[in-house]
Amino acid sequence: MSGLDALPPLREVIAAHGLAARKSLGQNFLLDLNLTARIARAAGNLTRADVLEVGPGPGGLTRALLAEGARRVLAVEKDSRCIPALEEIAAACPGRLTIIEGDALEIDPLVHLTAPVKVVANLPYNIGTELLVRWLTPPAWPPFWDSLTLMFQREVAERIVARPGSKAYGRLAILAQWRAEARIVLHLPPGAFTPPPKVSSSVVHLSALPEPRFPADPRILQELIARAFNQRRKMLRSALKGLAPDIEDRLRAAGIAPTDRAETVPLEKFCALARSLAQA
Ligand code: SAM
């Protein structure tokens, strides 16, 4: 890894390339090499994997992924100012880092990746949830990724791993836990970033399950939970009224009391209700 060791410290890179953080791009950089190494290690063994990194910025986490032995890293960065800094890292690891300048919401990275793929990113907060939902709802399962190791605002991370009965439990918890194993692997205070954001952050690790935990049609389940949690304070018999004329019977058959609220219903019962609605 001598090529990486010879690179200048990140603070120098930021100064040399004029990478003053831009709020509009969600730029809160990680400059502590211990932290970036811990995040890269949380992704598991990278030596036989391609890694997709969204938002590499000046490349702190990118360096850690390469130092941990990632077979290849594909880094998608929207800010053109960061590209020369990333090219210096690519030059230090010939053939292992591919940089794409562009918007991760617009680009299809699949053509550049070979399985198995791990996604690792300190995501810009403004697009983190949208990307996660996309990765959790692909047209077919299993998805293109084996695991996702992602930074979120702590409050979002808690929604991803939430259990029924808690305030944080909702659509994200169900989407994440239906077809993946999700856990928080690291909490970071605002001071871990430059500049510090207003809130704490957490890294969540999700591993794709080969099959969903309980059978259900993905589109029906997604519509069901969207309706159920859009009106989370309402009883399910009214929140889901439009889905089927006999919704109360179907709720009961799935083991759900029509007077229950969405936030108390476990994943298994939502899947049972989705299967019943598939026959409606
Ligand atoms: N990975 C770096 C680190 O840990 O220090 C930077 C993380 S910073 C929170 C988010 C990064 O995502 C920034 O570099 C920002 O320019 C980039 N970014 C923001 N929106 C993006 C988008 N739509 N597509 C790709 N990158 C984006």
mmCIF file of C-alpha atoms and ligand atoms in Angstrom:
data_model
loop_
_atom_site.group_PDB
_atom_site.id
_atom_site.type_symbol
_atom_site.label_atom_id
_atom_site.label_comp_id
_atom_site.label_asym_id
_atom_site.label_seq_id
_atom_site.Cartn_x
_atom_site.Cartn_y
_atom_site.Cartn_z
ATOM 1 C CA MET A 1 0.000 0.000 0.000
ATOM 2 C CA SER A 2 3.051 2.252 -0.317
ATOM 3 C CA GLY A 3 1.412 4.315 -3.094
ATOM 4 C CA LEU A 4 -1.375 5.324 -0.726
ATOM 5 C CA ASP A 5 1.019 6.027 2.132
ATOM 6 C CA ALA A 6 2.882 8.514 -0.045
ATOM 7 C CA LEU A 7 -0.242 10.664 -0.620
ATOM 8 C CA PRO A 8 -0.371 14.018 1.179
ATOM 9 C CA PRO A 9 -2.598 14.418 4.287
ATOM 10 C CA LEU A 10 -6.255 15.184 3.475
ATOM 11 C CA ARG A 11 -6.086 18.689 4.961
ATOM 12 C CA GLU A 12 -3.316 19.517 2.492
ATOM 13 C CA VAL A 13 -5.344 18.027 -0.358
ATOM 14 C CA ILE A 14 -8.338 20.162 0.602
ATOM 15 C CA ALA A 15 -6.202 23.302 0.753
ATOM 16 C CA ALA A 16 -4.301 22.523 -2.468
ATOM 17 C CA HIS A 17 -7.488 21.899 -4.489
ATOM 18 C CA GLY A 18 -9.578 24.651 -2.856
ATOM 19 C CA LEU A 19 -12.206 22.211 -1.567
ATOM 20 C CA ALA A 20 -14.021 24.554 0.818
ATOM 21 C CA ALA A 21 -17.067 22.516 1.925
ATOM 22 C CA ARG A 22 -20.349 23.337 0.168
ATOM 23 C CA LYS A 23 -23.513 22.908 2.176
ATOM 24 C CA SER A 24 -25.631 22.489 -0.953
ATOM 25 C CA LEU A 25 -23.678 19.282 -1.728
ATOM 26 C CA GLY A 26 -23.933 17.955 1.835
ATOM 27 C CA GLN A 27 -20.169 18.219 2.246
ATOM 28 C CA ASN A 28 -19.059 17.148 5.705
ATOM 29 C CA PHE A 29 -15.693 15.510 5.241
ATOM 30 C CA LEU A 30 -14.104 12.739 7.288
ATOM 31 C CA LEU A 31 -10.426 13.450 7.770
ATOM 32 C CA ASP A 32 -9.653 11.060 10.651
ATOM 33 C CA LEU A 33 -7.920 8.027 9.187
ATOM 34 C CA ASN A 34 -8.916 5.832 12.134
ATOM 35 C CA LEU A 35 -12.580 6.546 11.458
ATOM 36 C CA THR A 36 -12.385 5.990 7.724
ATOM 37 C CA ALA A 37 -10.555 2.701 8.356
ATOM 38 C CA ARG A 38 -13.266 1.606 10.816
ATOM 39 C CA ILE A 39 -16.000 2.336 8.275
ATOM 40 C CA ALA A 40 -14.135 0.473 5.531
ATOM 41 C CA ARG A 41 -13.652 -2.526 7.862
ATOM 42 C CA ALA A 42 -17.335 -2.494 8.831
ATOM 43 C CA ALA A 43 -18.090 -3.379 5.208
ATOM 44 C CA GLY A 44 -16.411 -6.786 5.663
ATOM 45 C CA ASN A 45 -13.788 -8.407 3.475
ATOM 46 C CA LEU A 46 -13.286 -6.157 0.454
ATOM 47 C CA THR A 47 -10.511 -8.093 -1.237
ATOM 48 C CA ARG A 48 -12.815 -10.008 -3.551
ATOM 49 C CA ALA A 49 -15.380 -7.234 -4.020
ATOM 50 C CA ASP A 50 -16.000 -4.211 -6.217
ATOM 51 C CA VAL A 51 -16.959 -1.243 -4.063
ATOM 52 C CA LEU A 52 -19.353 1.487 -5.163
ATOM 53 C CA GLU A 53 -18.648 4.701 -3.267
ATOM 54 C CA VAL A 54 -21.071 7.595 -3.654
ATOM 55 C CA GLY A 55 -19.671 11.032 -2.863
ATOM 56 C CA PRO A 56 -15.949 10.356 -2.286
ATOM 57 C CA GLY A 57 -15.209 14.103 -1.871
ATOM 58 C CA PRO A 58 -11.476 14.583 -1.229
ATOM 59 C CA GLY A 59 -11.144 10.798 -0.888
ATOM 60 C CA GLY A 60 -10.596 9.967 2.787
ATOM 61 C CA LEU A 61 -12.916 6.967 2.767
ATOM 62 C CA THR A 62 -11.772 6.069 -0.759
ATOM 63 C CA ARG A 63 -8.205 5.727 0.494
ATOM 64 C CA ALA A 64 -9.379 3.558 3.387
ATOM 65 C CA LEU A 65 -11.333 1.257 1.057
ATOM 66 C CA LEU A 66 -8.256 0.807 -1.132
ATOM 67 C CA ALA A 67 -5.994 0.335 1.893
ATOM 68 C CA GLU A 68 -8.354 -2.388 3.153
ATOM 69 C CA GLY A 69 -7.699 -4.187 -0.123
ATOM 70 C CA ALA A 70 -10.834 -3.476 -2.191
ATOM 71 C CA ARG A 71 -10.490 -5.234 -5.532
ATOM 72 C CA ARG A 72 -11.816 -2.118 -7.275
ATOM 73 C CA VAL A 73 -13.521 1.088 -6.184
ATOM 74 C CA LEU A 74 -15.978 2.942 -8.402
ATOM 75 C CA ALA A 75 -16.356 6.452 -7.010
ATOM 76 C CA VAL A 76 -19.229 8.688 -8.189
ATOM 77 C CA GLU A 77 -18.734 12.357 -7.301
ATOM 78 C CA LYS A 78 -20.852 15.324 -8.353
ATOM 79 C CA ASP A 79 -18.400 18.069 -7.392
ATOM 80 C CA SER A 80 -15.914 18.597 -10.228
ATOM 81 C CA ARG A 81 -13.502 20.327 -7.809
ATOM 82 C CA CYS A 82 -12.843 16.932 -6.159
ATOM 83 C CA ILE A 83 -11.883 15.057 -9.323
ATOM 84 C CA PRO A 84 -8.168 16.067 -9.478
ATOM 85 C CA ALA A 85 -7.717 15.010 -5.822
ATOM 86 C CA LEU A 86 -9.331 11.655 -6.600
ATOM 87 C CA GLU A 87 -7.147 11.246 -9.684
ATOM 88 C CA GLU A 88 -4.088 11.463 -7.437
ATOM 89 C CA ILE A 89 -5.427 8.502 -5.457
ATOM 90 C CA ALA A 90 -6.145 6.599 -8.683
ATOM 91 C CA ALA A 91 -2.552 7.171 -9.805
ATOM 92 C CA ALA A 92 -1.309 5.730 -6.504
ATOM 93 C CA CYS A 93 -3.316 2.507 -7.030
ATOM 94 C CA PRO A 94 -3.134 1.754 -10.743
ATOM 95 C CA GLY A 95 -6.231 0.052 -12.134
ATOM 96 C CA ARG A 96 -8.125 -0.055 -8.832
ATOM 97 C CA LEU A 97 -9.974 3.267 -8.679
ATOM 98 C CA THR A 98 -12.428 4.427 -11.343
ATOM 99 C CA ILE A 99 -13.841 7.926 -10.943
ATOM 100 C CA ILE A 100 -17.106 9.045 -12.459
ATOM 101 C CA GLU A 101 -17.997 12.713 -12.304
ATOM 102 C CA GLY A 102 -21.767 12.961 -12.085
ATOM 103 C CA ASP A 103 -24.934 12.788 -10.036
ATOM 104 C CA ALA A 104 -25.414 9.442 -8.264
ATOM 105 C CA LEU A 105 -29.177 9.850 -8.713
ATOM 106 C CA GLU A 106 -28.778 9.961 -12.494
ATOM 107 C CA ILE A 107 -25.953 7.528 -13.167
ATOM 108 C CA ASP A 108 -26.357 3.783 -13.589
ATOM 109 C CA PRO A 109 -23.180 2.376 -12.054
ATOM 110 C CA LEU A 110 -23.992 -1.259 -12.826
ATOM 111 C CA VAL A 111 -22.232 -1.352 -16.167
ATOM 112 C CA HIS A 112 -18.965 -0.556 -14.402
ATOM 113 C CA LEU A 113 -19.287 -3.137 -11.613
ATOM 114 C CA THR A 114 -18.578 -6.855 -11.313
ATOM 115 C CA ALA A 115 -20.220 -8.954 -8.592
ATOM 116 C CA PRO A 116 -19.867 -9.243 -5.687
ATOM 117 C CA VAL A 117 -20.496 -5.549 -5.045
ATOM 118 C CA LYS A 118 -20.401 -3.699 -1.750
ATOM 119 C CA VAL A 119 -21.684 -0.153 -1.451
ATOM 120 C CA VAL A 120 -19.803 1.978 1.073
ATOM 121 C CA ALA A 121 -20.473 5.694 1.419
ATOM 122 C CA ASN A 122 -20.476 8.715 3.648
ATOM 123 C CA LEU A 123 -23.573 9.906 1.862
ATOM 124 C CA PRO A 124 -24.687 13.454 1.349
ATOM 125 C CA TYR A 125 -27.647 13.683 3.720
ATOM 126 C CA ASN A 126 -29.951 15.246 1.151
ATOM 127 C CA ILE A 127 -29.899 12.161 -1.105
ATOM 128 C CA GLY A 128 -29.120 9.384 1.400
ATOM 129 C CA THR A 129 -32.655 8.191 2.034
ATOM 130 C CA GLU A 130 -33.607 8.320 -1.626
ATOM 131 C CA LEU A 131 -30.605 6.213 -2.633
ATOM 132 C CA LEU A 132 -31.242 3.724 0.171
ATOM 133 C CA VAL A 133 -34.874 3.274 -0.890
ATOM 134 C CA ARG A 134 -33.776 2.722 -4.494
ATOM 135 C CA TRP A 135 -31.202 0.135 -3.436
ATOM 136 C CA LEU A 136 -33.794 -1.636 -1.280
ATOM 137 C CA THR A 137 -36.452 -1.727 -4.006
ATOM 138 C CA PRO A 138 -34.761 -3.020 -7.165
ATOM 139 C CA PRO A 139 -36.809 -4.645 -9.938
ATOM 140 C CA ALA A 140 -35.553 -8.095 -8.877
ATOM 141 C CA TRP A 141 -34.128 -9.684 -5.744
ATOM 142 C CA PRO A 142 -31.302 -10.398 -4.866
ATOM 143 C CA PRO A 143 -30.070 -6.899 -5.736
ATOM 144 C CA PHE A 144 -26.784 -5.910 -7.409
ATOM 145 C CA TRP A 145 -25.200 -5.352 -3.968
ATOM 146 C CA ASP A 146 -24.171 -7.815 -1.278
ATOM 147 C CA SER A 147 -23.982 -5.195 1.442
ATOM 148 C CA LEU A 148 -24.509 -1.492 2.047
ATOM 149 C CA THR A 149 -22.380 0.315 4.630
ATOM 150 C CA LEU A 150 -23.727 3.835 4.796
ATOM 151 C CA MET A 151 -23.537 6.972 6.892
ATOM 152 C CA PHE A 152 -26.824 8.605 7.867
ATOM 153 C CA GLN A 153 -28.040 11.175 10.310
ATOM 154 C CA ARG A 154 -28.470 9.215 13.527
ATOM 155 C CA GLU A 155 -32.219 9.737 13.480
ATOM 156 C CA VAL A 156 -32.456 8.131 9.999
ATOM 157 C CA ALA A 157 -30.185 5.249 11.064
ATOM 158 C CA GLU A 158 -32.524 4.597 13.980
ATOM 159 C CA ARG A 159 -35.485 4.488 11.620
ATOM 160 C CA ILE A 160 -33.731 1.838 9.503
ATOM 161 C CA VAL A 161 -33.180 -0.563 12.431
ATOM 162 C CA ALA A 162 -36.356 0.325 14.415
ATOM 163 C CA ARG A 163 -38.585 -2.386 15.894
ATOM 164 C CA PRO A 164 -42.402 -2.336 15.988
ATOM 165 C CA GLY A 165 -43.847 -0.263 18.800
ATOM 166 C CA SER A 166 -41.178 2.437 18.628
ATOM 167 C CA LYS A 167 -41.716 5.929 17.228
ATOM 168 C CA ALA A 168 -38.945 5.383 14.672
ATOM 169 C CA TYR A 169 -40.646 2.282 13.204
ATOM 170 C CA GLY A 170 -42.055 2.887 9.737
ATOM 171 C CA ARG A 171 -41.564 2.470 6.022
ATOM 172 C CA LEU A 172 -37.742 2.514 6.136
ATOM 173 C CA ALA A 173 -37.588 -0.179 8.840
ATOM 174 C CA ILE A 174 -39.883 -2.448 6.862
ATOM 175 C CA LEU A 175 -38.132 -1.942 3.535
ATOM 176 C CA ALA A 176 -34.730 -2.516 5.145
ATOM 177 C CA GLN A 177 -35.600 -5.458 7.363
ATOM 178 C CA TRP A 178 -37.797 -7.366 4.933
ATOM 179 C CA ARG A 179 -34.938 -8.342 2.627
ATOM 180 C CA ALA A 180 -31.805 -7.378 4.565
ATOM 181 C CA GLU A 181 -30.143 -7.695 7.939
ATOM 182 C CA ALA A 182 -29.678 -4.143 9.215
ATOM 183 C CA ARG A 183 -27.604 -2.944 12.159
ATOM 184 C CA ILE A 184 -25.925 0.227 13.371
ATOM 185 C CA VAL A 185 -22.172 -0.334 13.533
ATOM 186 C CA LEU A 186 -20.857 3.071 14.570
ATOM 187 C CA HIS A 187 -22.099 6.340 16.071
ATOM 188 C CA LEU A 188 -20.212 9.536 15.272
ATOM 189 C CA PRO A 189 -20.548 12.917 16.974
ATOM 190 C CA PRO A 190 -20.747 16.064 14.817
ATOM 191 C CA GLY A 191 -17.107 16.858 15.673
ATOM 192 C CA ALA A 192 -15.917 13.824 13.697
ATOM 193 C CA PHE A 193 -16.596 15.773 10.474
ATOM 194 C CA THR A 194 -15.124 18.886 8.864
ATOM 195 C CA PRO A 195 -17.130 21.076 9.020
ATOM 196 C CA PRO A 196 -19.284 19.545 11.790
ATOM 197 C CA PRO A 197 -22.945 19.021 10.824
ATOM 198 C CA LYS A 198 -25.717 20.036 13.257
ATOM 199 C CA VAL A 199 -26.646 16.451 14.167
ATOM 200 C CA SER A 200 -24.977 13.184 15.137
ATOM 201 C CA SER A 201 -24.416 10.499 12.523
ATOM 202 C CA SER A 202 -24.386 6.709 12.452
ATOM 203 C CA VAL A 203 -23.077 4.086 10.086
ATOM 204 C CA VAL A 204 -25.576 1.375 9.183
ATOM 205 C CA HIS A 205 -24.557 -1.958 7.707
ATOM 206 C CA LEU A 206 -27.148 -3.868 5.669
ATOM 207 C CA SER A 207 -26.508 -7.335 4.222
ATOM 208 C CA ALA A 208 -28.860 -8.529 1.519
ATOM 209 C CA LEU A 209 -30.735 -11.727 2.391
ATOM 210 C CA PRO A 210 -30.904 -14.244 -0.450
ATOM 211 C CA GLU A 211 -34.703 -14.167 -0.177
ATOM 212 C CA PRO A 212 -37.213 -11.979 1.633
ATOM 213 C CA ARG A 213 -37.839 -12.918 5.267
ATOM 214 C CA PHE A 214 -41.546 -13.511 4.492
ATOM 215 C CA PRO A 215 -43.130 -13.897 1.062
ATOM 216 C CA ALA A 216 -45.024 -10.911 -0.375
ATOM 217 C CA ASP A 217 -45.368 -9.085 -3.684
ATOM 218 C CA PRO A 218 -42.958 -6.123 -3.377
ATOM 219 C CA ARG A 219 -45.252 -3.621 -5.082
ATOM 220 C CA ILE A 220 -48.259 -4.537 -2.959
ATOM 221 C CA LEU A 221 -46.214 -4.483 0.241
ATOM 222 C CA GLN A 222 -44.737 -1.091 -0.675
ATOM 223 C CA GLU A 223 -48.122 0.424 -1.411
ATOM 224 C CA LEU A 224 -49.551 -1.069 1.754
ATOM 225 C CA ILE A 225 -46.859 0.334 4.024
ATOM 226 C CA ALA A 226 -46.891 3.708 2.250
ATOM 227 C CA ARG A 227 -50.610 4.025 3.055
ATOM 228 C CA ALA A 228 -50.339 2.557 6.529
ATOM 229 C CA PHE A 229 -47.547 4.887 7.632
ATOM 230 C CA ASN A 230 -48.700 8.024 5.788
ATOM 231 C CA GLN A 231 -51.396 8.171 8.398
ATOM 232 C CA ARG A 232 -49.573 6.460 11.215
ATOM 233 C CA ARG A 233 -51.844 7.860 13.950
ATOM 234 C CA LYS A 234 -54.946 6.425 12.275
ATOM 235 C CA MET A 235 -56.372 2.985 12.920
ATOM 236 C CA LEU A 236 -55.485 0.643 10.077
ATOM 237 C CA ARG A 237 -59.111 0.023 9.120
ATOM 238 C CA SER A 238 -59.376 3.691 8.085
ATOM 239 C CA ALA A 239 -55.802 4.204 6.830
ATOM 240 C CA LEU A 240 -56.175 1.201 4.490
ATOM 241 C CA LYS A 241 -59.857 1.662 3.607
ATOM 242 C CA GLY A 242 -59.187 2.230 -0.104
ATOM 243 C CA LEU A 243 -57.199 -0.983 -0.602
ATOM 244 C CA ALA A 244 -60.055 -3.534 -0.517
ATOM 245 C CA PRO A 245 -63.770 -3.407 0.356
ATOM 246 C CA ASP A 246 -63.311 -6.177 2.944
ATOM 247 C CA ILE A 247 -60.135 -4.740 4.465
ATOM 248 C CA GLU A 248 -61.303 -5.384 8.060
ATOM 249 C CA ASP A 249 -61.676 -9.134 7.370
ATOM 250 C CA ARG A 250 -58.311 -9.222 5.641
ATOM 251 C CA LEU A 251 -56.659 -7.419 8.549
ATOM 252 C CA ARG A 252 -58.103 -9.950 11.001
ATOM 253 C CA ALA A 253 -57.043 -12.872 8.799
ATOM 254 C CA ALA A 254 -53.486 -11.506 8.851
ATOM 255 C CA GLY A 255 -53.589 -11.407 12.655
ATOM 256 C CA ILE A 256 -54.016 -7.613 12.826
ATOM 257 C CA ALA A 257 -56.821 -5.945 14.801
ATOM 258 C CA PRO A 258 -58.589 -3.395 12.543
ATOM 259 C CA THR A 259 -58.153 -0.857 15.354
ATOM 260 C CA ASP A 260 -54.350 -1.337 15.476
ATOM 261 C CA ARG A 261 -52.048 1.445 14.286
ATOM 262 C CA ALA A 262 -49.301 0.766 11.739
ATOM 263 C CA GLU A 263 -46.473 1.436 14.187
ATOM 264 C CA THR A 264 -47.375 -1.631 16.290
ATOM 265 C CA VAL A 265 -47.646 -4.155 13.434
ATOM 266 C CA PRO A 266 -44.625 -6.424 12.832
ATOM 267 C CA LEU A 267 -43.217 -7.063 9.371
ATOM 268 C CA GLU A 268 -44.512 -10.644 9.275
ATOM 269 C CA LYS A 269 -48.119 -9.457 9.588
ATOM 270 C CA PHE A 270 -47.733 -6.744 6.936
ATOM 271 C CA CYS A 271 -46.446 -9.485 4.610
ATOM 272 C CA ALA A 272 -49.439 -11.716 5.461
ATOM 273 C CA LEU A 273 -51.780 -8.807 4.668
ATOM 274 C CA ALA A 274 -49.932 -8.120 1.378
ATOM 275 C CA ARG A 275 -50.416 -11.783 0.383
ATOM 276 C CA SER A 276 -54.107 -11.552 1.166
ATOM 277 C CA LEU A 277 -54.438 -8.313 -0.851
ATOM 278 C CA ALA A 278 -52.670 -9.985 -3.776
ATOM 279 C CA GLN A 279 -55.663 -12.319 -4.003
ATOM 280 C CA ALA A 280 -58.237 -9.512 -3.672
HETATM 281 N N1 SAM B 1 -16.751 10.665 1.325
HETATM 282 C C1 SAM B 1 -16.230 11.959 1.714
HETATM 283 C C2 SAM B 1 -15.789 11.901 3.136
HETATM 284 O O1 SAM B 1 -16.193 10.953 3.829
HETATM 285 O O2 SAM B 1 -15.071 12.797 3.596
HETATM 286 C C3 SAM B 1 -17.250 13.085 1.500
HETATM 287 C C4 SAM B 1 -18.580 12.881 2.151
HETATM 288 S S1 SAM B 1 -19.665 14.256 2.033
HETATM 289 C C5 SAM B 1 -20.758 13.888 3.379
HETATM 290 C C6 SAM B 1 -20.730 13.888 0.653
HETATM 291 C C7 SAM B 1 -20.099 13.912 -0.728
HETATM 292 O O3 SAM B 1 -21.072 13.604 -1.714
HETATM 293 C C8 SAM B 1 -19.508 15.231 -1.156
HETATM 294 O O4 SAM B 1 -18.232 15.034 -1.695
HETATM 295 C C9 SAM B 1 -20.467 15.767 -2.234
HETATM 296 O O5 SAM B 1 -19.852 16.583 -3.200
HETATM 297 C C10 SAM B 1 -20.956 14.465 -2.836
HETATM 298 N N2 SAM B 1 -22.298 14.556 -3.467
HETATM 299 C C11 SAM B 1 -23.339 15.348 -3.118
HETATM 300 N N3 SAM B 1 -24.395 15.095 -3.905
HETATM 301 C C12 SAM B 1 -24.024 14.119 -4.769
HETATM 302 C C13 SAM B 1 -24.670 13.431 -5.834
HETATM 303 N N4 SAM B 1 -25.943 13.712 -6.149
HETATM 304 N N5 SAM B 1 -23.989 12.484 -6.503
HETATM 305 C C14 SAM B 1 -22.693 12.198 -6.194
HETATM 306 N N6 SAM B 1 -22.026 12.830 -5.192
HETATM 307 C C15 SAM B 1 -22.675 13.762 -4.492
#
